[in-house]
Amino acid sequence: MALLSPSKPAHARNGSERPPRRVGFSQRLGRLDVKVSPYLYISPFFLVFAVVGLFPLIYTAVVSVYDWNLLGGQGDFVGLQNYVDVLNQPLFWKSLVNTFSIFLLSSVPQVILAIVIAALLDQNLRAATFWRMGVLIPFVVAPVAVSMIFGRLFADQYGFINEILGLVGMDPVAWHGDRLASHVAIATMVNYRWTGYNALIFLAAMQAVPRELYEAAVIDGAGRVRQFFSVTVPQIRATIIFVVITSTIGGLQIFDEVRMFDAQGLGGPDRDWMTTVVYLYDVAWGNQKAFGRAAAVAWLLFLIIIVIGMINFLVTQRISTSGAKGPKVSRRQTRELIRQARAAGEVPAVAPASGSAGGPAPGTAPSTRRTAHPSDVSDHNHGEDAR
Amino acid sequence: MSSVAVTAQTAGKGAARAAARRRAQGKASGSATRRAGWVVYLLLAIALVVSVFPLYFTLLLGSSDPVSIAQNAIPQWLPDASIFGQFQEVVTSDAINFWKALGNSVLIGVVCSASVVLFSTLAGYSFAKLSFRGRGPLLVFVIATMAVPTQLGIIPLYILMSEIGWYGKVQAVIIPGLVTAFGVFWMTQYLSEALPYELIEAARVDGASMIRTFWSVALPAALPAASMLGLFTFVQQWTNFFWPSIILTNENPTLPLVVRSLQANYFVDYSLVMGGIFLVTLPLLVLFAFVGRQLVAGIMAGAVKG
């Protein structure tokens, strides 16, 4: 990216052309300031991250090839034995199945529900901020608290949910006894906390969609549902990818909710709802105290997360681009609309109906999405400067 | 008020004005600009009830006696003053160190938020507005680390903290929370759009040093995004459980660990457990009541899950 170099004042630039010995001390200091400052400013992040983020992740790989005990410390080098041990543990596989089951039961309804709520919030509402704050309330409740509250709502006996089921004539569900039921209960907790948050992220993207596209769709005779699938979904594609990926990373690491679902926190008597991170915790800090094996679990999970992340990046991209085919708005019309939007100081999140193959990388997704707002913000700042 | 909030509001008003104009011209308006019908409000009201009900339910159970809880899904329909008895028992109980936990949670939340905001703004300013060698690759690195679950590095982190004698100490929770890749990314995004080069130039021409320029030009411009980042970090630290549950002890806990002790120590006394949960959740609810508008506006400006 081409950058201006606004930070160099005129005298410093002149100074750099002269032989250094004729430069005054304060000027030399000034030049050093310009050169070193950027690195100084970014260094706190990189230093701390290197120590508490990067080093542990890499060192996990080292620990995983040693026989390492919580109490005894580092033992013999065992190569890949820890990985073999872990892969031979039925419990590891069971925890993996549980994790995927809970992850799917949470992510899929969560993303769908969040888009629906966002679409509702995207209407022309009275007291819009009130409704937005309302759906965000669960976000400030700690997952641990959510888990215990829902643990009570989902109690097998005298639980609120089972009472409701009884009222409509259904048999009570053994939320702590049946494997699938426990997964549903835990997924509900995750959904409770995150759906509103994701809805606001989707809403932000939806508000960047040019309203004219909807009008054009209406003129073409599209109903609300058709508008939603033919205009809204393709337009917020980048955001959908982003949310799916972040909820994957989070979803495959479910711990808090499971840990507090019953008093023991190890996934029930048959480990029916033990997730992989809880399994990792149990291997490391439970009875075994086997850090080496737990580190192997961590790395296996890390690899799985990366693979799943890539898969759902590809899948999400395909799903959401297929929605862009056969647009209700003609290309010429669209281009005209974009021109209008640009003139009004707004830039649409994703060039509509382009059907471009190379979608943005996950990290860049939010940047494409938020372009409309900051331009407004900077305009606003300009206004302040003028005053 | 933050300019982010202002933007959100003006955007809303703009849409409203456009809709009014269209109505005046007698044109058929698109569904997105038409005033929302009652079905929309009904569905949103249901979403709101679902959001609030678990907390209300906690309040109900907290103000009931253990016997009626054991026999009824909903013991009563309105909370009463007996909840304060539960609060009192939680804060005075020797087994759960409530005040220490509150102090620790406040300390961790405040220090981490301040640090994340300061360092992220510094780094974000640098990435967005200064030119230096390696800028592009380093920024890509920051973004890439956002996708890496650092939670999985807990074993070496635990070994490290134990080695330097920080097991059970609050700094073991603070240090890993001092910076976030999300924060750097977020501030970079914001500042590259919201801070005009002319302002920086003007300050430099006036002879301000680099840090002075940052302090008096970049930092004020970053304030709206920084406040959202601070709130977000505070909520995250306040509700954080996984790492504190490993590295801290019940003698020196944070509030989520208090919740765990409630379950462990008072599992039979549901009213006390629920009263305690509500008490622990209350501070953040109060905070949210005051700053929720800003948090929402911040997320609306394009927040991402950290």
XYZ file of C-alpha atoms in Angstrom:
693
model
C 0.000 0.000 0.000
C 1.422 3.353 -0.978
C 1.827 5.617 1.950
C 2.347 9.297 2.264
C 5.112 10.154 4.630
C 3.321 12.879 6.455
C 5.236 12.393 9.627
C 8.442 13.867 8.215
C 8.505 17.586 8.837
C 10.241 19.786 6.283
C 13.355 20.482 8.278
C 14.011 16.810 8.896
C 13.788 16.070 5.179
C 16.302 18.820 4.421
C 18.501 17.538 7.172
C 18.700 14.106 5.616
C 20.205 15.584 2.454
C 22.976 17.327 4.328
C 26.036 15.523 5.714
C 25.121 14.140 9.124
C 27.775 16.007 11.121
C 26.211 19.355 10.256
C 22.848 18.318 11.630
C 22.029 19.714 15.013
C 21.480 17.386 17.920
C 17.772 18.053 18.180
C 17.303 17.453 14.454
C 19.179 14.185 14.583
C 17.007 13.241 17.542
C 13.982 14.172 15.491
C 15.011 11.907 12.634
C 15.683 9.048 15.000
C 12.273 9.747 16.492
C 10.609 9.359 13.086
C 12.525 6.178 12.307
C 12.218 4.373 15.603
C 8.791 5.481 16.835
C 6.693 3.142 14.648
C 8.612 0.132 15.907
C 8.385 1.401 19.458
C 4.621 1.721 19.149
C 4.037 -1.766 17.815
C 6.581 -3.435 20.081
C 4.388 -3.802 23.210
C 1.941 -5.963 21.282
C 4.609 -8.128 19.694
C 6.617 -8.534 22.898
C 3.671 -9.569 25.050
C 2.164 -11.683 22.315
C 5.451 -13.481 21.746
C 5.619 -14.417 25.435
C 2.000 -15.287 26.198
C 0.632 -16.256 22.788
C 3.174 -17.505 20.312
C 5.692 -19.131 22.632
C 3.088 -21.267 24.443
C 1.549 -22.452 21.195
C 4.887 -23.528 19.752
C 6.143 -24.871 23.039
C 3.015 -27.016 23.270
C 4.499 -28.982 20.384
C 7.702 -29.473 22.395
C 5.852 -30.591 25.518
C 3.808 -33.013 23.428
C 6.841 -35.086 22.461
C 8.027 -35.520 26.063
C 6.762 -37.621 28.910
C 5.771 -34.616 30.990
C 4.013 -34.769 34.325
C 2.320 -31.942 36.223
C 4.190 -32.862 39.396
C 7.403 -34.403 38.065
C 8.040 -31.908 35.282
C 9.836 -32.759 32.059
C 10.629 -36.459 31.565
C 12.041 -38.542 28.736
C 11.714 -37.738 25.064
C 9.043 -40.074 23.700
C 8.593 -38.839 20.153
C 5.074 -39.213 18.862
C 4.087 -41.717 21.553
C 1.778 -39.172 23.240
C -0.084 -38.677 19.987
C -0.419 -42.437 19.544
C -1.675 -42.780 23.122
C -4.234 -40.051 22.650
C -5.464 -41.420 19.339
C -5.880 -44.826 20.979
C -8.044 -43.394 23.737
C -11.748 -44.052 23.042
C -12.505 -41.105 25.314
C -10.591 -38.739 23.042
C -12.743 -39.787 20.107
C -15.878 -39.584 22.172
C -14.955 -36.063 23.267
C -14.334 -35.149 19.641
C -17.736 -36.455 18.583
C -19.342 -34.558 21.470
C -17.516 -31.383 20.483
C -18.678 -31.621 16.884
C -22.217 -32.462 17.872
C -22.443 -29.515 20.283
C -20.652 -27.276 17.822
C -23.079 -28.069 14.998
C -26.101 -27.799 17.282
C -24.924 -24.376 18.361
C -23.351 -22.806 15.272
C -25.964 -23.687 12.670
C -29.075 -22.445 14.534
C -27.061 -19.546 15.925
C -26.006 -18.164 12.556
C -29.477 -18.659 11.068
C -31.206 -17.116 14.071
C -28.734 -14.231 14.164
C -29.389 -13.401 10.514
C -33.143 -13.498 11.113
C -32.899 -11.238 14.162
C -30.610 -8.914 12.245
C -33.152 -8.769 9.415
C -35.822 -7.859 11.984
C -33.602 -5.176 13.496
C -32.854 -3.894 10.002
C -36.478 -2.796 9.603
C -37.371 0.804 10.170
C -37.890 0.500 13.925
C -38.942 2.842 16.664
C -36.454 2.842 19.560
C -33.920 0.890 17.501
C -31.170 1.218 20.104
C -33.455 -0.245 22.763
C -34.039 -3.412 20.729
C -30.371 -3.700 19.865
C -29.346 -3.384 23.496
C -32.031 -5.911 24.409
C -30.612 -8.672 22.264
C -27.096 -7.917 23.518
C -27.949 -8.413 27.213
C -26.917 -12.092 27.292
C -23.455 -11.108 26.118
C -22.612 -9.548 29.499
C -23.642 -12.641 31.467
C -20.614 -14.815 32.185
C -20.745 -18.217 30.447
C -20.286 -19.829 33.853
C -23.405 -18.102 35.145
C -25.302 -18.866 31.939
C -24.373 -22.491 32.365
C -25.635 -22.726 35.922
C -28.840 -20.856 35.186
C -29.590 -23.076 32.212
C -28.482 -26.089 34.190
C -31.439 -25.302 36.424
C -33.804 -24.496 33.538
C -32.854 -27.843 32.015
C -33.050 -29.742 35.300
C -34.316 -33.277 34.796
C -36.837 -32.947 37.625
C -38.820 -29.787 38.322
C -36.886 -28.046 35.581
C -38.630 -25.176 33.850
C -38.212 -26.566 30.335
C -39.584 -29.953 31.308
C -42.566 -28.292 33.005
C -43.290 -26.415 29.784
C -42.996 -29.644 27.825
C -45.423 -31.197 30.313
C -47.904 -28.379 29.712
C -47.988 -29.123 26.002
C -48.352 -32.811 26.759
C -44.840 -34.063 26.141
C -42.779 -36.370 28.297
C -39.976 -34.824 30.326
C -36.542 -35.049 28.695
C -33.540 -36.433 30.593
C -31.321 -33.433 29.867
C -28.493 -34.828 31.988
C -29.076 -38.447 31.054
C -29.600 -38.593 27.322
C -26.553 -37.820 25.209
C -28.219 -35.866 22.442
C -30.458 -34.013 24.904
C -27.444 -32.870 26.908
C -25.828 -31.615 23.719
C -28.968 -29.659 22.870
C -29.003 -28.136 26.358
C -25.355 -27.090 26.174
C -25.751 -25.748 22.636
C -28.700 -23.691 23.870
C -26.445 -22.014 26.426
C -23.905 -21.128 23.774
C -26.644 -19.821 21.493
C -28.149 -17.785 24.286
C -24.937 -15.893 24.848
C -23.790 -15.340 21.275
C -26.851 -15.039 19.005
C -27.565 -11.397 19.843
C -23.939 -10.418 19.434
C -23.730 -12.041 16.017
C -27.059 -10.486 15.083
C -25.544 -7.031 15.651
C -22.566 -7.913 13.473
C -24.935 -9.029 10.710
C -27.014 -5.917 11.246
C -23.955 -3.722 10.750
C -23.358 -5.436 7.431
C -27.008 -5.213 6.402
C -27.099 -1.491 7.034
C -24.279 -1.042 4.561
C -26.425 -2.600 1.818
C -27.694 0.206 -0.425
C -31.421 0.621 0.177
C -31.930 1.208 -3.533
C -31.219 -2.458 -4.177
C -34.312 -3.354 -2.166
C -36.409 -0.827 -4.018
C -35.243 -2.226 -7.324
C -36.087 -5.701 -6.087
C -39.564 -4.558 -5.063
C -40.126 -3.008 -8.488
C -39.100 -6.318 -10.005
C -41.790 -7.958 -7.894
C -39.654 -9.685 -5.265
C -41.379 -10.483 -1.972
C -39.701 -10.153 1.400
C -38.307 -13.672 1.385
C -37.027 -13.331 -2.147
C -35.418 -9.978 -1.253
C -33.759 -11.572 1.737
C -32.200 -14.401 -0.252
C -31.453 -12.490 -3.455
C -30.288 -9.174 -2.038
C -29.447 -9.382 1.658
C -27.615 -12.708 1.834
C -25.303 -12.136 -1.184
C -24.584 -8.619 0.000
C -23.439 -9.670 3.472
C -21.459 -12.675 2.227
C -18.153 -11.517 3.711
C -19.742 -11.111 7.123
C -21.360 -14.539 6.976
C -17.965 -16.090 6.281
C -16.438 -14.132 9.129
C -19.077 -15.097 11.684
C -19.023 -18.746 10.660
C -15.259 -18.882 11.072
C -15.166 -17.100 14.426
C -17.962 -19.250 15.801
C -16.079 -22.311 14.582
C -12.937 -21.307 16.428
C -14.983 -20.610 19.544
C -17.334 -23.555 19.122
C -14.592 -26.158 18.918
C -13.163 -24.862 22.205
C -16.303 -25.113 24.328
C -15.278 -25.439 27.959
C -17.076 -23.176 30.443
C -20.596 -24.361 29.650
C -19.651 -28.025 29.901
C -17.563 -27.566 33.005
C -20.501 -26.115 34.913
C -23.321 -28.244 33.490
C -23.125 -30.592 36.465
C -21.297 -30.451 39.776
C -18.435 -32.709 38.671
C -17.798 -30.822 35.456
C -16.357 -33.741 33.531
C -19.167 -34.387 31.113
C -21.405 -36.631 33.165
C -20.973 -40.201 34.415
C -20.510 -41.649 30.924
C -18.698 -38.545 29.624
C -21.672 -38.069 27.337
C -21.110 -34.350 27.021
C -17.364 -34.106 27.655
C -15.814 -31.857 24.989
C -12.225 -32.058 23.799
C -11.022 -29.030 25.756
C -12.592 -30.485 28.922
C -10.859 -33.759 28.071
C -7.592 -31.839 27.677
C -8.171 -30.231 31.058
C -8.883 -33.587 32.656
C -5.770 -35.214 31.184
C -3.560 -32.337 32.353
C -5.052 -31.369 35.706
C -7.261 -34.363 36.549
C -6.043 -37.699 37.860
C -3.503 -38.392 35.133
C -1.600 -35.094 35.333
C -0.088 -36.005 31.978
C 1.004 -32.708 30.449
C 2.682 -34.377 27.487
C -0.458 -36.171 26.428
C -2.604 -33.080 27.087
C -0.263 -31.061 24.873
C -0.763 -33.662 22.151
C -4.528 -33.213 22.532
C -4.057 -29.439 22.211
C -2.076 -29.752 18.992
C -4.498 -32.264 17.485
C -7.365 -29.906 18.266
C -5.417 -26.990 16.840
C -4.922 -28.849 13.557
C -8.583 -29.830 13.463
C -9.645 -26.234 14.018
C -7.480 -25.058 11.142
C -8.805 -27.737 8.780
C -12.435 -27.084 9.736
C -11.837 -23.357 9.439
C -10.623 -23.804 5.864
C -13.462 -26.165 4.954
C -16.163 -23.873 6.172
C -14.508 -20.909 4.533
C -14.836 -22.708 1.213
C -18.339 -24.000 1.908
C -19.673 -20.673 3.135
C -18.236 -18.930 0.139
C -19.943 -21.339 -2.238
C -23.302 -21.142 -0.476
C -23.381 -17.401 -0.360
C -22.099 -16.814 -3.899
C -24.663 -19.196 -5.361
C -27.275 -16.862 -3.944
C -25.811 -14.065 -6.040
C -26.602 -15.787 -9.328
C -29.486 -14.463 -11.336
C -29.669 -11.121 -9.579
C -33.001 -9.356 -9.570
C -31.190 -6.121 -10.256
C -29.630 -5.595 -13.652
C -25.935 -4.906 -13.823
C -26.362 -1.513 -15.363
C -28.827 -0.601 -12.665
C -26.476 -1.853 -10.000
C -23.573 0.123 -11.348
C -25.714 3.230 -11.387
C -26.723 2.561 -7.800
C -23.149 2.143 -6.701
C -22.274 5.409 -8.384
C -25.055 7.107 -6.498
C -23.970 5.529 -3.240
C -20.395 6.631 -3.817
C -21.521 10.137 -4.535
C -23.403 10.105 -1.259
C -20.192 9.131 0.515
C -21.151 5.516 0.971
C -19.327 2.571 -0.504
C -21.203 -0.717 -0.629
C -19.698 -3.534 1.405
C -19.292 -5.952 -1.476
C -19.584 -5.049 -5.124
C -23.025 -6.444 -5.851
C -23.711 -9.058 -8.476
C -20.050 -9.284 -9.311
C -19.851 -12.978 -8.520
C -16.113 -12.539 -8.070
C -14.281 -15.777 -7.401
C -11.574 -14.802 -4.962
C -13.419 -13.791 -1.850
C -11.689 -11.836 0.876
C -9.557 -13.622 3.422
C -11.193 -14.108 6.810
C -9.164 -11.365 8.391
C -10.124 -8.830 5.798
C -13.806 -9.606 5.936
C -14.699 -6.995 8.518
C -12.726 -4.322 6.757
C -14.718 -4.658 3.566
C -17.854 -4.618 5.589
C -17.358 -1.531 7.634
C -16.247 0.797 4.880
C -19.519 2.653 4.831
C -19.411 3.756 8.420
C -15.891 5.037 8.983
C -16.092 7.251 5.937
C -19.025 8.891 7.619
C -17.065 9.085 10.807
C -14.092 10.753 9.179
C -16.417 13.185 7.471
C -17.767 13.932 10.857
C -14.271 14.533 12.159
C -13.546 16.870 9.302
C -16.573 18.791 10.369
C -15.148 19.092 13.820
C -11.812 20.320 12.496
C -13.524 23.010 10.512
C -15.196 24.322 13.590
C -21.209 11.066 22.764
C -18.992 9.027 20.525
C -19.046 9.867 16.877
C -19.699 6.200 16.193
C -22.979 6.516 18.035
C -23.658 9.734 16.221
C -23.038 8.033 12.894
C -25.360 5.178 13.741
C -28.003 7.625 14.719
C -27.622 9.882 11.740
C -27.668 6.844 9.461
C -30.921 5.808 11.089
C -32.365 9.280 10.803
C -31.225 9.531 7.204
C -33.071 6.338 6.383
C -36.109 7.622 8.218
C -36.000 10.903 6.320
C -35.652 9.082 3.025
C -38.665 6.959 3.869
C -40.694 10.024 4.798
C -39.763 11.716 1.549
C -40.755 8.661 -0.429
C -44.067 8.480 1.367
C -44.681 12.134 0.616
C -44.066 11.524 -3.065
C -46.627 8.742 -2.942
C -44.198 6.126 -4.229
C -44.350 2.503 -3.207
C -41.630 2.124 -0.624
C -39.367 -0.912 -0.246
C -39.925 -3.189 2.683
C -36.656 -2.119 4.245
C -37.637 1.512 4.490
C -41.292 1.034 5.394
C -42.185 1.429 9.074
C -41.927 -1.993 10.643
C -45.219 -3.812 11.185
C -46.440 -5.276 14.473
C -45.193 -8.763 13.566
C -41.625 -7.466 13.600
C -42.132 -5.913 17.027
C -43.768 -9.091 18.285
C -40.832 -11.239 17.161
C -38.331 -8.791 18.632
C -40.276 -8.732 21.878
C -39.998 -12.526 22.001
C -36.237 -12.240 21.444
C -36.076 -9.681 24.248
C -38.036 -11.913 26.626
C -35.730 -14.830 25.834
C -32.733 -12.563 26.537
C -34.026 -11.354 29.862
C -35.926 -14.362 31.173
C -32.925 -16.422 32.402
C -31.826 -13.484 34.527
C -35.317 -12.928 35.860
C -35.552 -16.636 36.576
C -32.313 -16.409 38.570
C -33.767 -13.558 40.564
C -36.921 -15.606 41.244
C -35.044 -18.659 42.456
C -32.742 -16.461 44.492
C -35.669 -15.059 46.436
C -37.372 -18.416 47.072
C -36.796 -20.876 49.867
C -34.951 -24.111 49.085
C -37.970 -26.316 49.754
C -40.221 -24.661 47.200
C -37.399 -24.653 44.646
C -36.967 -28.373 45.059
C -40.627 -28.986 44.254
C -41.544 -26.331 41.691
C -40.058 -25.284 38.393
C -41.261 -21.741 39.096
C -41.679 -21.263 42.840
C -43.235 -17.791 42.579
C -43.802 -15.222 39.874
C -42.346 -12.139 41.521
C -39.020 -11.758 43.292
C -39.087 -10.406 46.857
C -36.722 -8.856 49.350
C -35.415 -12.185 50.593
C -32.903 -12.028 47.728
C -30.935 -9.559 49.861
C -30.527 -12.260 52.480
C -28.837 -14.433 49.857
C -26.634 -11.526 48.788
C -25.595 -11.011 52.381
C -24.752 -14.648 52.901
C -22.682 -14.754 49.721
C -20.632 -11.670 50.553
C -20.004 -12.722 54.153
C -19.301 -16.415 53.518
C -15.782 -17.432 54.467
C -15.739 -20.204 51.898
C -15.892 -18.082 48.762
C -13.923 -14.852 49.273
C -16.441 -12.644 47.517
C -14.756 -9.296 48.190
C -11.367 -10.534 47.146
C -12.897 -11.883 43.937
C -14.642 -8.582 43.259
C -11.384 -6.708 43.824
C -9.482 -9.072 41.553
C -12.096 -8.911 38.809
C -12.132 -5.115 38.907
C -8.322 -4.994 38.911
C -7.980 -7.444 36.014
C -10.761 -5.766 34.041
C -9.430 -2.245 34.496
C -5.742 -3.009 33.946
C -6.343 -5.206 30.894
C -8.806 -2.779 29.319
C -6.487 0.181 29.831
C -3.520 -1.751 28.526
C -5.320 -3.205 25.510
C -6.675 0.220 24.588
C -3.335 1.994 24.964
C -1.159 -0.585 23.207
C -3.732 -1.278 20.488
C -4.113 2.419 19.756
C -0.333 2.864 19.644
C 0.133 -0.099 17.327
C -2.982 0.720 15.305
C -1.794 4.303 14.784
C 1.574 3.002 13.696
C 0.100 0.488 11.237
C -2.487 2.883 9.895
C -0.594 6.124 9.568
C 3.172 5.694 9.809
C 5.459 4.242 7.191
C 8.135 1.820 8.246
C 9.917 -1.212 6.889
C 8.055 -4.496 7.363
C 4.745 -2.812 8.007
C 2.708 -4.957 5.606
C 3.979 -8.391 6.691
C 3.712 -7.470 10.366
C 0.101 -6.395 9.938
C -0.693 -9.640 8.126
C 0.904 -11.482 11.032
C -1.342 -9.669 13.514
C -4.438 -10.556 11.499
C -3.320 -14.176 11.160
C -2.914 -14.530 14.921
C -6.575 -13.603 15.329
C -7.467 -16.974 13.830
C -5.169 -18.915 16.156
C -6.861 -20.162 19.326
C -4.336 -19.121 21.963
C -6.369 -21.082 24.506
C -4.600 -24.173 23.269
C -1.255 -22.904 24.548
C -2.330 -23.127 28.162
C -0.015 -25.967 29.169
C 3.265 -24.121 28.504
C 1.673 -20.967 29.873
C 0.864 -22.849 33.062
C 4.414 -24.235 33.241
C 5.800 -20.735 32.657
C 3.658 -19.120 35.337
C 4.435 -21.859 37.848
C 8.166 -21.564 37.152
C 8.215 -17.863 37.965
C 6.080 -18.417 41.044
C 2.904 -16.779 39.818
C 0.576 -19.714 40.362
C -2.481 -18.425 42.219
C -1.491 -14.817 41.684
C -3.600 -12.280 39.890
C -0.779 -11.118 37.605
C -0.841 -14.559 35.992
C -4.258 -13.580 34.607
C -3.389 -9.961 33.855
C -0.207 -10.469 31.812
C -1.729 -12.651 29.043
C -4.610 -10.156 28.787
C -2.424 -7.088 28.269
C -2.654 -7.147 24.487
C -5.003 -8.645 21.926
C -4.539 -9.067 18.198
C -8.168 -8.117 17.785
C -7.488 -4.777 19.474
C -4.593 -3.927 17.169
C -6.577 -4.916 14.107
C -9.616 -2.964 15.275
C -7.696 0.252 15.960
C -5.751 -0.041 12.705
C -9.015 -0.305 10.797
C -10.548 2.591 12.615
C -7.611 4.992 12.533
C -6.814 4.417 8.870
C -10.292 5.761 8.105
C -10.950 8.231 10.889
C -7.655 10.110 11.212
C -6.778 12.471 8.349
C -3.103 12.796 7.425
C -3.464 16.595 7.449
C -3.914 16.586 11.223
C -0.726 14.599 11.791
C 1.154 16.815 9.347
C -0.037 19.955 11.067
C 1.149 18.702 14.440
C 4.521 17.701 13.007
C 5.008 21.045 11.283
C 4.277 22.716 14.592
C 7.282 20.814 15.926
C 5.525 18.133 17.958
C 7.536 14.997 18.592
C 6.184 11.649 17.401
C 4.800 10.669 20.787
C 3.370 14.142 21.312
C 1.618 13.848 17.952
C 0.196 10.515 18.997
C -0.927 11.832 22.329
C -2.593 15.040 21.189
C -3.806 14.090 17.709
C -4.190 10.325 17.261
C -5.490 9.440 20.703
C -8.390 11.934 20.710
C -9.366 10.826 17.200
C -9.290 7.181 18.337
C -11.548 7.766 21.311
C -14.846 6.381 19.914
C -13.314 3.102 18.794
C -11.091 2.960 21.866
C -14.043 3.215 24.229
C -15.803 0.333 22.502
C -12.597 -1.718 22.597
C -12.184 -0.956 26.290
C -15.734 -2.027 27.113
C -15.443 -5.159 25.039
C -12.168 -6.119 26.732
C -13.624 -5.412 30.150
C -16.614 -7.694 29.521
C -14.331 -10.410 28.189
C -12.024 -10.293 31.192
C -14.900 -10.085 33.642
C -16.556 -13.194 32.239
C -13.319 -15.089 31.590
C -13.276 -18.493 33.268
C -11.029 -21.042 31.544
C -7.587 -19.639 32.292
C -8.367 -18.201 35.768
C -9.904 -21.533 36.782
C -6.577 -23.193 36.001
C -4.108 -20.679 37.359
C -6.000 -19.158 40.320
C -7.085 -20.730 43.596
C -10.203 -20.367 45.704
C -8.214 -18.256 48.162
C -7.544 -15.678 45.452
C -10.391 -16.029 42.948
C -12.190 -13.925 40.359
C -15.981 -13.635 40.221
C -16.532 -16.526 37.763
C -14.562 -18.711 40.185
C -16.908 -17.579 42.955
C -19.760 -18.909 40.859
C -17.952 -22.223 40.647
C -17.429 -22.322 44.436
C -21.122 -21.641 44.889
C -21.906 -24.721 42.855
C -19.313 -26.776 44.711
C -20.082 -25.586 48.243
C -23.786 -24.867 48.215
C -25.111 -27.139 45.529
C -28.076 -28.191 47.653
C -29.068 -24.628 48.515
C -30.280 -23.497 45.109
C -31.694 -20.212 46.332
C -28.299 -19.216 47.676
C -26.509 -20.358 44.513
C -28.920 -18.428 42.299
C -28.782 -15.369 44.546
C -25.003 -15.487 44.286
C -25.080 -15.820 40.510
C -27.361 -12.825 40.252
C -25.128 -10.819 42.567
C -22.053 -11.660 40.510
C -23.836 -10.750 37.269
C -25.272 -7.516 38.659
C -22.201 -5.244 38.323
C -21.894 -5.971 34.620
C -25.626 -5.487 34.112
C -25.408 -2.082 35.788
C -22.404 -1.195 33.661
C -24.288 -2.355 30.580
C -27.269 -0.185 31.477
C -24.994 2.844 31.332
C -22.691 2.029 28.461
C -24.690 -0.550 26.489
C -25.614 2.081 23.942
C -21.960 2.690 23.190
C -21.143 -0.988 23.093
C -23.957 -1.547 20.604
C -22.850 1.417 18.515
C -19.299 0.078 18.542
C -20.338 -3.386 17.420
C -22.555 -1.791 14.813
C -19.553 0.069 13.439
C -18.172 -3.302 12.481
C -17.016 -5.150 15.531
C -15.811 -8.701 15.369
C -15.620 -11.410 17.948
C -12.191 -11.361 19.539
